[in-house]
Every structure is written in structure tokens, then in C-alpha cells.
PDB file of C-alpha atoms in Angstrom:
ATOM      1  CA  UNK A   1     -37.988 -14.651  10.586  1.00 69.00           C
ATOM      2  CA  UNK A   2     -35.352 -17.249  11.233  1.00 80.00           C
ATOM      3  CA  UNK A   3     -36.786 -19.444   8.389  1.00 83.00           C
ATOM      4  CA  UNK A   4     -35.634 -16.728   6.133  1.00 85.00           C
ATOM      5  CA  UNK A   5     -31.945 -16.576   7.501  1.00 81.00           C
ATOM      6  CA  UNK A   6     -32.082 -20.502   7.182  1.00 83.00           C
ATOM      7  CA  UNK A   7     -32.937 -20.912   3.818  1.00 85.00           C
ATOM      8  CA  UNK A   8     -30.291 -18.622   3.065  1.00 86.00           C
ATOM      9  CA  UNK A   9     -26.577 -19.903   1.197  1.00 84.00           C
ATOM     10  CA  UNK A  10     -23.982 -19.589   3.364  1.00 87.00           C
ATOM     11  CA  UNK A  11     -21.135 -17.211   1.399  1.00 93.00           C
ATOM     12  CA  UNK A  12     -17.285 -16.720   2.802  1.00 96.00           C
ATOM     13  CA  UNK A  13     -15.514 -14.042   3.116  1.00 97.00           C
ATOM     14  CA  UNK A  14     -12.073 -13.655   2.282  1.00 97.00           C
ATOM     15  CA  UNK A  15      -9.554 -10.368   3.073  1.00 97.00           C
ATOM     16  CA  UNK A  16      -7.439  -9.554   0.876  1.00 97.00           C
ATOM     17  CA  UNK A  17      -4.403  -6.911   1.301  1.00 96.00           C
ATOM     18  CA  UNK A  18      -2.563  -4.758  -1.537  1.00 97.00           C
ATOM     19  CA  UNK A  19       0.831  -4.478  -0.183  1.00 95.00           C
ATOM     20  CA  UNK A  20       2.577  -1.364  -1.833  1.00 96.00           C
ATOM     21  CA  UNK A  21       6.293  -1.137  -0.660  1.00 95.00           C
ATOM     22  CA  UNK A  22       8.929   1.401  -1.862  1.00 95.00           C
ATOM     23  CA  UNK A  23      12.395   0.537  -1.407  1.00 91.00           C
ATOM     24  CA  UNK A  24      14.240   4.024  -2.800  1.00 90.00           C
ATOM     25  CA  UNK A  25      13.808   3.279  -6.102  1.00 91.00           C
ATOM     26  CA  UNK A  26      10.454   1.317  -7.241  1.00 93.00           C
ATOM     27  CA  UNK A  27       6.765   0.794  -6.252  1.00 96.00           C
ATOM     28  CA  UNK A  28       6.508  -2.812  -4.972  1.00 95.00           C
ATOM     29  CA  UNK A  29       3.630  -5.113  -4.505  1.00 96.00           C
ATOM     30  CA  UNK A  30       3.990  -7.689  -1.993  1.00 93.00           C
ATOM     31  CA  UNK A  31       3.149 -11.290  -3.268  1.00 93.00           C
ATOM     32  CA  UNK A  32       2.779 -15.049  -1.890  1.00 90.00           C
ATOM     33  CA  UNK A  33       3.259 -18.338  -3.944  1.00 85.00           C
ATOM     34  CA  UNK A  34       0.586 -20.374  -4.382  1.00 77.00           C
ATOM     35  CA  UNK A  35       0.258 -23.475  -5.964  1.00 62.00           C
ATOM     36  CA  UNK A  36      -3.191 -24.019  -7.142  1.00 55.00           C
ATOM     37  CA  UNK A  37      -2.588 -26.652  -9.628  1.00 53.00           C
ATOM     38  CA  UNK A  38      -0.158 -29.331  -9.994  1.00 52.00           C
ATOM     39  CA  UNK A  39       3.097 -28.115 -11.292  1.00 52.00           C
ATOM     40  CA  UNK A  40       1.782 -24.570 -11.813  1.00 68.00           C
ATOM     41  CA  UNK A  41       3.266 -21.293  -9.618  1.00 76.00           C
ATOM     42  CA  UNK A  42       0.877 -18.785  -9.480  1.00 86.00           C
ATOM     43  CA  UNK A  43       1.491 -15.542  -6.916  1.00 93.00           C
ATOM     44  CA  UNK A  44      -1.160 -14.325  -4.756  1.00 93.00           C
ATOM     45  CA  UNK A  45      -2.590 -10.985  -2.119  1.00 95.00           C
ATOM     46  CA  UNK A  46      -1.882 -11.604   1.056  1.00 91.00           C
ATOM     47  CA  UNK A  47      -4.983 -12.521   2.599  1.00 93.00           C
ATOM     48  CA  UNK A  48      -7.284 -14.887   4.845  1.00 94.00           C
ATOM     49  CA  UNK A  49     -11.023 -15.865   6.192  1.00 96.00           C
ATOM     50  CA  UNK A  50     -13.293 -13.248   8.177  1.00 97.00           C
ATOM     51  CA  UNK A  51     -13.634 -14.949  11.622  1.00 96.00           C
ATOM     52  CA  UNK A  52     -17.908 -15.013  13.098  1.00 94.00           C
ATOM     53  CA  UNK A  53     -16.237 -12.739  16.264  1.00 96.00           C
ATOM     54  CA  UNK A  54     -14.403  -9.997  14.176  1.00 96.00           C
ATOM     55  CA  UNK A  55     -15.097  -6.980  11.886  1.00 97.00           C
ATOM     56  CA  UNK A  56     -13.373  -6.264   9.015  1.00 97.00           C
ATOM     57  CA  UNK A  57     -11.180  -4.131  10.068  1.00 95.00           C
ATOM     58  CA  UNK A  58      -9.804  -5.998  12.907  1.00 95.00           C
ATOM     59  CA  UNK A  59     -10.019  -9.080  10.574  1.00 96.00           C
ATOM     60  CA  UNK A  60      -7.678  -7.163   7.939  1.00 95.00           C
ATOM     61  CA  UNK A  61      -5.186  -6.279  10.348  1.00 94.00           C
ATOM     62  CA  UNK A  62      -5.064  -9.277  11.981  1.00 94.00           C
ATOM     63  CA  UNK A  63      -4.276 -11.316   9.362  1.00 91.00           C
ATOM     64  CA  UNK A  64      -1.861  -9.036   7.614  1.00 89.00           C
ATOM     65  CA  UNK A  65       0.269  -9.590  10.966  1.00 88.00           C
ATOM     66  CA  UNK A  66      -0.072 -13.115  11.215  1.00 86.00           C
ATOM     67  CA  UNK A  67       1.191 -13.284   7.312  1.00 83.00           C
ATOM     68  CA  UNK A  68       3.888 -10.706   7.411  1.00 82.00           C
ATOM     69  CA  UNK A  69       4.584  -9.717  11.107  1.00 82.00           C
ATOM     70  CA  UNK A  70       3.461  -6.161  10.549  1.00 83.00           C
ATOM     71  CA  UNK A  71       1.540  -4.135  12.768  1.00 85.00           C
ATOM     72  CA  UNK A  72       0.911  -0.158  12.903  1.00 86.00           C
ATOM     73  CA  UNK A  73       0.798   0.589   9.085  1.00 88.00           C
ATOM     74  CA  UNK A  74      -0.907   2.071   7.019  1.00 91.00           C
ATOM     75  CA  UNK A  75      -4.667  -0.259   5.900  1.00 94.00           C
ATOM     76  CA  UNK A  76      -7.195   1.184   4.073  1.00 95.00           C
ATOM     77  CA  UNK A  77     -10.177  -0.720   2.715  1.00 97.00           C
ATOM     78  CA  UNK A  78     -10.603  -0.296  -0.728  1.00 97.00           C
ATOM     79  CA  UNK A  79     -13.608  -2.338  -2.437  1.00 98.00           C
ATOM     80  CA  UNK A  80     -15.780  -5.260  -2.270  1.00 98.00           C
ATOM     81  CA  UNK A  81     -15.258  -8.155  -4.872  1.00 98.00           C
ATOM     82  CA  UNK A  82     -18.482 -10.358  -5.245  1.00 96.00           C
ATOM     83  CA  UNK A  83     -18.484 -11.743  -8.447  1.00 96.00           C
ATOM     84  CA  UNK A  84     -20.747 -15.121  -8.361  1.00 93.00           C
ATOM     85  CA  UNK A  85     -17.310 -17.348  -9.524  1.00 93.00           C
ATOM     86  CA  UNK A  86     -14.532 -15.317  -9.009  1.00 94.00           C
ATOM     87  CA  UNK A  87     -13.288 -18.100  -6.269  1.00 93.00           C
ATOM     88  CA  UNK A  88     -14.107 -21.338  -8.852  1.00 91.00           C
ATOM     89  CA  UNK A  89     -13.909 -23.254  -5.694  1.00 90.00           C
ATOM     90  CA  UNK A  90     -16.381 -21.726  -3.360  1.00 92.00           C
ATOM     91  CA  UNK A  91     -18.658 -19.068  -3.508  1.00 94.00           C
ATOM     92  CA  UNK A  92     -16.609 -16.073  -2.017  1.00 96.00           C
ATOM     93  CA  UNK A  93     -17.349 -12.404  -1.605  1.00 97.00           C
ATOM     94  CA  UNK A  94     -13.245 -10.406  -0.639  1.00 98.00           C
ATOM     95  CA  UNK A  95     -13.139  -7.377   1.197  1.00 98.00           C
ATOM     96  CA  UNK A  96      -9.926  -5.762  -0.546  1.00 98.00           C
ATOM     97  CA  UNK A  97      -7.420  -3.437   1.686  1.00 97.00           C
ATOM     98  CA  UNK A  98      -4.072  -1.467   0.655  1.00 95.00           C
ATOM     99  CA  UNK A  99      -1.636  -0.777   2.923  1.00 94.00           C
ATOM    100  CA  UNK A 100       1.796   0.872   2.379  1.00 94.00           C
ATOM    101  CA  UNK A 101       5.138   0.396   3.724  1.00 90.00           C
ATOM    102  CA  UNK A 102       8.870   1.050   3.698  1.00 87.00           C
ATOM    103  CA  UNK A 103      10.166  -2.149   2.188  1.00 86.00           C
ATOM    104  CA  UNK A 104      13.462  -1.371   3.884  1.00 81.00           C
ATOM    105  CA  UNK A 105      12.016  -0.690   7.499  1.00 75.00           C
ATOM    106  CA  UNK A 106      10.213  -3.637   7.441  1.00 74.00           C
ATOM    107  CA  UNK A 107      13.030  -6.384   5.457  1.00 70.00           C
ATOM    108  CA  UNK A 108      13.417  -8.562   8.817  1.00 65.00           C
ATOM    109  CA  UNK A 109      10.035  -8.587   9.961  1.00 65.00           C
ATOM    110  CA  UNK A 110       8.010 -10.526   6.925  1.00 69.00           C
ATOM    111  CA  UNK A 111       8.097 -13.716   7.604  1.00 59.00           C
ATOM    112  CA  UNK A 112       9.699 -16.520   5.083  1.00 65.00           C
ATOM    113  CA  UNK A 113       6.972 -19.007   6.076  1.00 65.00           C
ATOM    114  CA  UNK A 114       4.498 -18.317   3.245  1.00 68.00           C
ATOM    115  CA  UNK A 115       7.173 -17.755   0.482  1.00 76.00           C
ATOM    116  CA  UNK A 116       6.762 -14.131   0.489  1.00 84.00           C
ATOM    117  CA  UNK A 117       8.603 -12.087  -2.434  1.00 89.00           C
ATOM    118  CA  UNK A 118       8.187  -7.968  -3.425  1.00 92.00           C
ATOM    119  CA  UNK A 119       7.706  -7.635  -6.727  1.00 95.00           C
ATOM    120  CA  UNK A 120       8.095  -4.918  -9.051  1.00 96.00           C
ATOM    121  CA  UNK A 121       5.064  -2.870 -10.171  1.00 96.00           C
ATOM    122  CA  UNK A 122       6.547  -2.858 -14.080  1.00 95.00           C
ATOM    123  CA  UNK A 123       7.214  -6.970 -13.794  1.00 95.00           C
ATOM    124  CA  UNK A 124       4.005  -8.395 -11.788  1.00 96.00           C
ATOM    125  CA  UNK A 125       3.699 -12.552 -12.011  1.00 94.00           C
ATOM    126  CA  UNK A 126       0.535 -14.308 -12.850  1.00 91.00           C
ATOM    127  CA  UNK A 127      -2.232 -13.474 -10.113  1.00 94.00           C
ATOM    128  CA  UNK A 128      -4.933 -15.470  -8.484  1.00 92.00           C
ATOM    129  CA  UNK A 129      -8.792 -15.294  -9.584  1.00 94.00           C
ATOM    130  CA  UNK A 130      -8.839 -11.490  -9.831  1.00 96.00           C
ATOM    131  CA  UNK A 131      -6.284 -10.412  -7.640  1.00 97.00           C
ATOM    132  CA  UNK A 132      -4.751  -8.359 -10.508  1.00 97.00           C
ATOM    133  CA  UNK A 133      -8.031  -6.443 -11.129  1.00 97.00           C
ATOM    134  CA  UNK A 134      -7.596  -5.821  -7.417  1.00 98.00           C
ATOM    135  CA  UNK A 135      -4.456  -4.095  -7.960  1.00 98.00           C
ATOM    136  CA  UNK A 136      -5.032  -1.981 -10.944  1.00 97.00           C
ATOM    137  CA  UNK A 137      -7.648  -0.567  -8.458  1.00 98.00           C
ATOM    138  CA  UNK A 138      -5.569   0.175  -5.830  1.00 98.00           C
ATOM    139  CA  UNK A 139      -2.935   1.935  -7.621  1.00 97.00           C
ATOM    140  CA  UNK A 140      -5.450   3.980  -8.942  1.00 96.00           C
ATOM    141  CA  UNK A 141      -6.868   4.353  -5.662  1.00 95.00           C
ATOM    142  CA  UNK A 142      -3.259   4.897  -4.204  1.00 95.00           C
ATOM    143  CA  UNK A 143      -2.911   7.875  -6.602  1.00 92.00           C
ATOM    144  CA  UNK A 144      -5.649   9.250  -6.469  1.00 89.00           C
ATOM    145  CA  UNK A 145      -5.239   9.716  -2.674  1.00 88.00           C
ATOM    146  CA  UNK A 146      -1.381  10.891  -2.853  1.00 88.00           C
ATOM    147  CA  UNK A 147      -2.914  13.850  -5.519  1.00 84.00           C
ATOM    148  CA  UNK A 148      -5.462  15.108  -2.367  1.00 80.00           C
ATOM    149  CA  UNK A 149      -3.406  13.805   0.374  1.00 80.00           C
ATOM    150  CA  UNK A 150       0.013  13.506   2.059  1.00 81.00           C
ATOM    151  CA  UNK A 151      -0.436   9.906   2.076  1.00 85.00           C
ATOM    152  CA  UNK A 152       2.958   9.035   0.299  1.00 87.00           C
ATOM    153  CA  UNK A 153       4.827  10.035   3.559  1.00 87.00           C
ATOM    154  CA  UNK A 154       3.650   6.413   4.855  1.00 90.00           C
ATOM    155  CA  UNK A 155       6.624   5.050   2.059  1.00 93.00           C
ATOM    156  CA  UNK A 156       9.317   6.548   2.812  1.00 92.00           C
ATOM    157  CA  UNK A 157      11.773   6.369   6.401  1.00 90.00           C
ATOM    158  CA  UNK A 158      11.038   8.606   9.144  1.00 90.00           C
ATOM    159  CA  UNK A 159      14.272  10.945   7.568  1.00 92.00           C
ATOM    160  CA  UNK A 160      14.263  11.598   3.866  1.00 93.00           C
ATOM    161  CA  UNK A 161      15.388  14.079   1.126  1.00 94.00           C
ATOM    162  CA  UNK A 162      13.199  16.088  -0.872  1.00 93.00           C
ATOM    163  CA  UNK A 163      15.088  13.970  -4.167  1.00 93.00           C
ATOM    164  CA  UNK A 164      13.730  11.059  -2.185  1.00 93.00           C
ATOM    165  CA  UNK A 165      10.350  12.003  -2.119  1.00 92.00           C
ATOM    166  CA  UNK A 166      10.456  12.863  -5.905  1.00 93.00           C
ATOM    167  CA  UNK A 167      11.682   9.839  -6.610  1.00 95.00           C
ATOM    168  CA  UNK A 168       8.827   8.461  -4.669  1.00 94.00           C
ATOM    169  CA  UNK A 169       6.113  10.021  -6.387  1.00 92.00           C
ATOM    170  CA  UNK A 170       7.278   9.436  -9.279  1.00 94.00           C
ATOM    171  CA  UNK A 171       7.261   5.655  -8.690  1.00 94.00           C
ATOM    172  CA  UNK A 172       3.642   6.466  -7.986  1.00 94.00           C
ATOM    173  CA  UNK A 173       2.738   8.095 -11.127  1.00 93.00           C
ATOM    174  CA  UNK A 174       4.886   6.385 -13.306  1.00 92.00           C
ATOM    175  CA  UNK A 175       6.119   9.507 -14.563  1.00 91.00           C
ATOM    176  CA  UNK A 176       8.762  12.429 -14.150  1.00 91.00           C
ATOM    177  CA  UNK A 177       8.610  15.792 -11.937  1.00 90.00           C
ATOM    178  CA  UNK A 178      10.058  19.101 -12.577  1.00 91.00           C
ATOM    179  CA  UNK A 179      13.100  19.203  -9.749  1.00 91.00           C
ATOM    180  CA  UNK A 180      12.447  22.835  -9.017  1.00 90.00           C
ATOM    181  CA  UNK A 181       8.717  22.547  -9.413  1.00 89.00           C
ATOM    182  CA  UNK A 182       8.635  19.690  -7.223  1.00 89.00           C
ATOM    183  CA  UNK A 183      10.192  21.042  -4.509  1.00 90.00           C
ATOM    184  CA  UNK A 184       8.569  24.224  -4.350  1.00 89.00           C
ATOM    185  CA  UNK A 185       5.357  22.696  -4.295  1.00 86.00           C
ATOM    186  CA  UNK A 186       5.948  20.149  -1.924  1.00 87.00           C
ATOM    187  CA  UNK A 187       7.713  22.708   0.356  1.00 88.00           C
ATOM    188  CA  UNK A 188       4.721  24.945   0.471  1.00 85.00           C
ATOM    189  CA  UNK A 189       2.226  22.701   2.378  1.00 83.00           C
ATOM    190  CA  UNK A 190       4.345  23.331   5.257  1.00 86.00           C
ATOM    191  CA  UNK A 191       4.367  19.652   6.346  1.00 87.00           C
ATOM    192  CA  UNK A 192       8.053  19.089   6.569  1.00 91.00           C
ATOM    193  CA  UNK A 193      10.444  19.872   9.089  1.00 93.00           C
ATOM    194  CA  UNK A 194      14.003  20.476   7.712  1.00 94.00           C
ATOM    195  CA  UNK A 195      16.543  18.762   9.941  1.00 94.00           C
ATOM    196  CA  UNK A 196      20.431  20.336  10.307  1.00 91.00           C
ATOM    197  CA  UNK A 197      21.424  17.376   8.942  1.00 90.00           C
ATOM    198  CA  UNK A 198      22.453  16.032   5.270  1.00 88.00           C
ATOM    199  CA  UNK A 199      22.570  12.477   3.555  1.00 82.00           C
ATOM    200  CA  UNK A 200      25.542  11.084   3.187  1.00 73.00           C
ATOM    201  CA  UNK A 201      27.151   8.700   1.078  1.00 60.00           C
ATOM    202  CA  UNK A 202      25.380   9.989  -2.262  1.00 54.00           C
ATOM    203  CA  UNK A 203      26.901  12.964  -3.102  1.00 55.00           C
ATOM    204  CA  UNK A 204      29.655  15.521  -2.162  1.00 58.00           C
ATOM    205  CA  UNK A 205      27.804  18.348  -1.117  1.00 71.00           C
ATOM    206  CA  UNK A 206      24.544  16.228   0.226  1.00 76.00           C
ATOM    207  CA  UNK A 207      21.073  16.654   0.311  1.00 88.00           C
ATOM    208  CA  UNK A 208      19.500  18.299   3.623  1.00 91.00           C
ATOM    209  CA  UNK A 209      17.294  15.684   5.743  1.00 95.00           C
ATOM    210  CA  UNK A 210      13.708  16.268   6.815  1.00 95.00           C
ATOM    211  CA  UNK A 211      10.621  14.894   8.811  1.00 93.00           C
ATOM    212  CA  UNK A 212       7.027  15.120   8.774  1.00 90.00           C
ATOM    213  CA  UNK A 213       5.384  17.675  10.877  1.00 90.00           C
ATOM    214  CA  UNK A 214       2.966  14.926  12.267  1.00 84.00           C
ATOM    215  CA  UNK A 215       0.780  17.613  13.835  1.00 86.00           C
ATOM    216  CA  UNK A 216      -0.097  19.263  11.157  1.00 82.00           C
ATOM    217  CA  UNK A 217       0.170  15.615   9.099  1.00 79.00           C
ATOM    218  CA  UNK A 218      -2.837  14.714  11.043  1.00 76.00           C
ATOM    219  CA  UNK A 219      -4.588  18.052  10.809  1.00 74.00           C
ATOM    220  CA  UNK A 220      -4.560  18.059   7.056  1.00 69.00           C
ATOM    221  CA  UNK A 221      -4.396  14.482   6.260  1.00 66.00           C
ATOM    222  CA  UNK A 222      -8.098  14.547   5.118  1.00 63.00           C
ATOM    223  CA  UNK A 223      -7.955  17.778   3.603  1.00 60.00           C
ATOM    224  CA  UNK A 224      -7.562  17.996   0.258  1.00 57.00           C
ATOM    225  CA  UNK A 225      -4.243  20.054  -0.484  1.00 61.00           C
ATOM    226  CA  UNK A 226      -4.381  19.383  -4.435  1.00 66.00           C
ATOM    227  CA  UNK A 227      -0.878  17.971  -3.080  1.00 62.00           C
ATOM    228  CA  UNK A 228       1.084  16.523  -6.227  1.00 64.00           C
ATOM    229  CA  UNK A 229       2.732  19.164  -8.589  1.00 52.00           C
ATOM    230  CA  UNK A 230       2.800  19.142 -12.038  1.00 52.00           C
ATOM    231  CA  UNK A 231       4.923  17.592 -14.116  1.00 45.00           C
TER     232      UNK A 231
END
């Protein structure tokens, strides 16, 4: 039996994390520089080696806080890249995650150490090996989940307004939302909690605040709600 494990090639693994940040205005993808070749900038995932003591899981999330300082968000593993020479260098199989943020909660906390820079969805650099295929999964991933699930409430600050959250979907999808249609919608699944307050600073009259009702948030978060409205 052991003969068999020894005559075995030894593989890596790698974990690799999506980043998605929203900042008010644009989906972001969180990027690192990387030189791999001699006057040559080329942007990678976050991402690191699977240690022989840890699972994946607790691999993922610790090196996405030893990269970025960030603990307690969102991490969801996505798929399994094991193409024989996607990493020309060694033979590597990477465990892709996505996790999502609020850029603006979280501005202080990533760390300046590995040349860390958001990026733009609409303006993404040149990518690693096949770190882009990577993404183009996840944001179809990503949207696929915030159609069934209330999973876009991760993006935004604990307070928002219901333009907000538009605005954030639409970032998603990459497309426009009825106002009205929006809002009625959204304001159905009961999930939000509208505060006395209003935002201020944008307009005259302002825009009412609200929360997430985080019991039912967890109640329904696998349920499928058939969440997004129509356009």
C-alpha cells in the first residue's frame, strides 16, 4: 500500500482568493503586483501554499489575513483549477475562493506590504497563469448567487439606502434597474429594517437609512428568494 503512495508525484496546492470590493460606485477586484519576468508587471489573486496541518478552508482564510489583514468576511470556495501547466513552473492544482467586502470599511486594514491595488471590474491589468479565467468565474458565480440570495448585503456598510443598494446591484450585473421596480422588489423580502434616520450630504430631502434584519438574513440566506428584480 505505501509503495503506491510512494511512487506517486508530489503536486502543490495553491489558494487563490477573488476579492470583490464595492466602494459606492464600482465592482472592484483586489489585485497584487507581481513581477514574474524581468522588467515585466503583471497583477495577481491574492493567494498562497496549502500547509500538511490545515484544510482548505482554514488555509483560505488564513492566508487572506496574513495578505490583507482581513478576518470575518465573506469566503466562499468556488472551483478547482488543475490544468497539467497552468503554473509553467511547477505542477500546481489552486483551490479558488471569492470573498466580498466593503472597500471603504476595510481601506486601513490591507496591508501596503505586497503592493496591493483595487482595480476596476471594466479596466482589469494583465493576470497571472489563469487567474483571469478565475475571475470571469466568479463573477458569474457572484451573480448567480445575488439572483437566489441576499448575498450582496456582504458589499455594502452596515447602514445604506435603498439607491445604494441599486447602485450595487447594478455594479453586479453590469446593467440598469427600474427605480420603482427595484425598490418594491427588494422591499418585499422583508429583510430590511428601515432606520428613522436619512443620508445626508447627497441631497436636500435625503434618502431614509436601513439595516439588514440578520435574523431573518440567516434564515433565508440559503433559500432561494428569486431575489434580483427585473430590469
Amino acid at each position: 500500500m505505501l509503495e503506491q503512495y510512494q511512487a506517486q508525484v508530489k503536486c502543490l496546492v495553491a489558494l487563490d482568493s477573488i476579492i470583490f470590493g464595492f466602494d459606492g460606485d464600482e465592482l472592484k477586484l483586489l489585485l497584487v503586483k507581481r513581477g514574474i519576468e524581468e522588467n515585466d508587471v503583471t497583477w495577481s489573486l491574492m493567494g498562497g501554499w496549502l500547509r500538511p496541518d490545515e484544510g482548505l478552508e482554514e488555509s483560505a482564510a488564513r492566508i487572506l489575513f496574513q495578505l490583507t489583514g482581513l478576518t470575518n468576511i465573506y469566503l466562499e470556495q468556488l472551483y478547482t483549477f488543475g490544468a497539467p501547466y497552468r503554473d509553467p513552473v511547477e505542477r500546481t492544482v489552486a483551490v479558488a475562493y471569492f470573498a466580498l467586502i466593503n472597500v471603504n470599511d476595510y481601506k486601513e486594514k490591507i496591508s501596503d506590504s505586497y503592493e496591493a491595488q483595487w482595480f476596476s471590474m471594466h479596466e482589469l491589468p494583465n493576470l497571472l497563469f489563469d487567474h483571469r479565467a478565475m475571475v470571469d468565474m466568479a463573477i458569474q458565480q457572484l451573480r448567480y448567487k445575488a439572483t437566489q440570495h441576499p448575498i450582496g448585503f456582504e458589499l455594502l456598510p452596515e447602514k445604506f439606502t435603498i439607491p445604494q443598494l441599486q447602485k450595487l446591484y447594478e455594479a453586479i450585473f453590469d446593467t440598469t434597474f427600474d427605480k420603482r421596480n427595484f425598490s418594491r422588489k427588494i422591499l418585499s423580502t422583508n429583510l430590511l429594517i428601515k432606520l428613522d434616520e436619512k443620508q445626508k450630504g447627497f441631497s436636500k430631502k435625503g434618502a431614509y437609512l436601513y439595516i439588514v434584519d440578520n435574523t431573518r438574513y440567516k434564515q433565508q440566506f440559503n433559500s432561494f428568494l428569486n431575489f434580483i428584480p427585473g430590469s
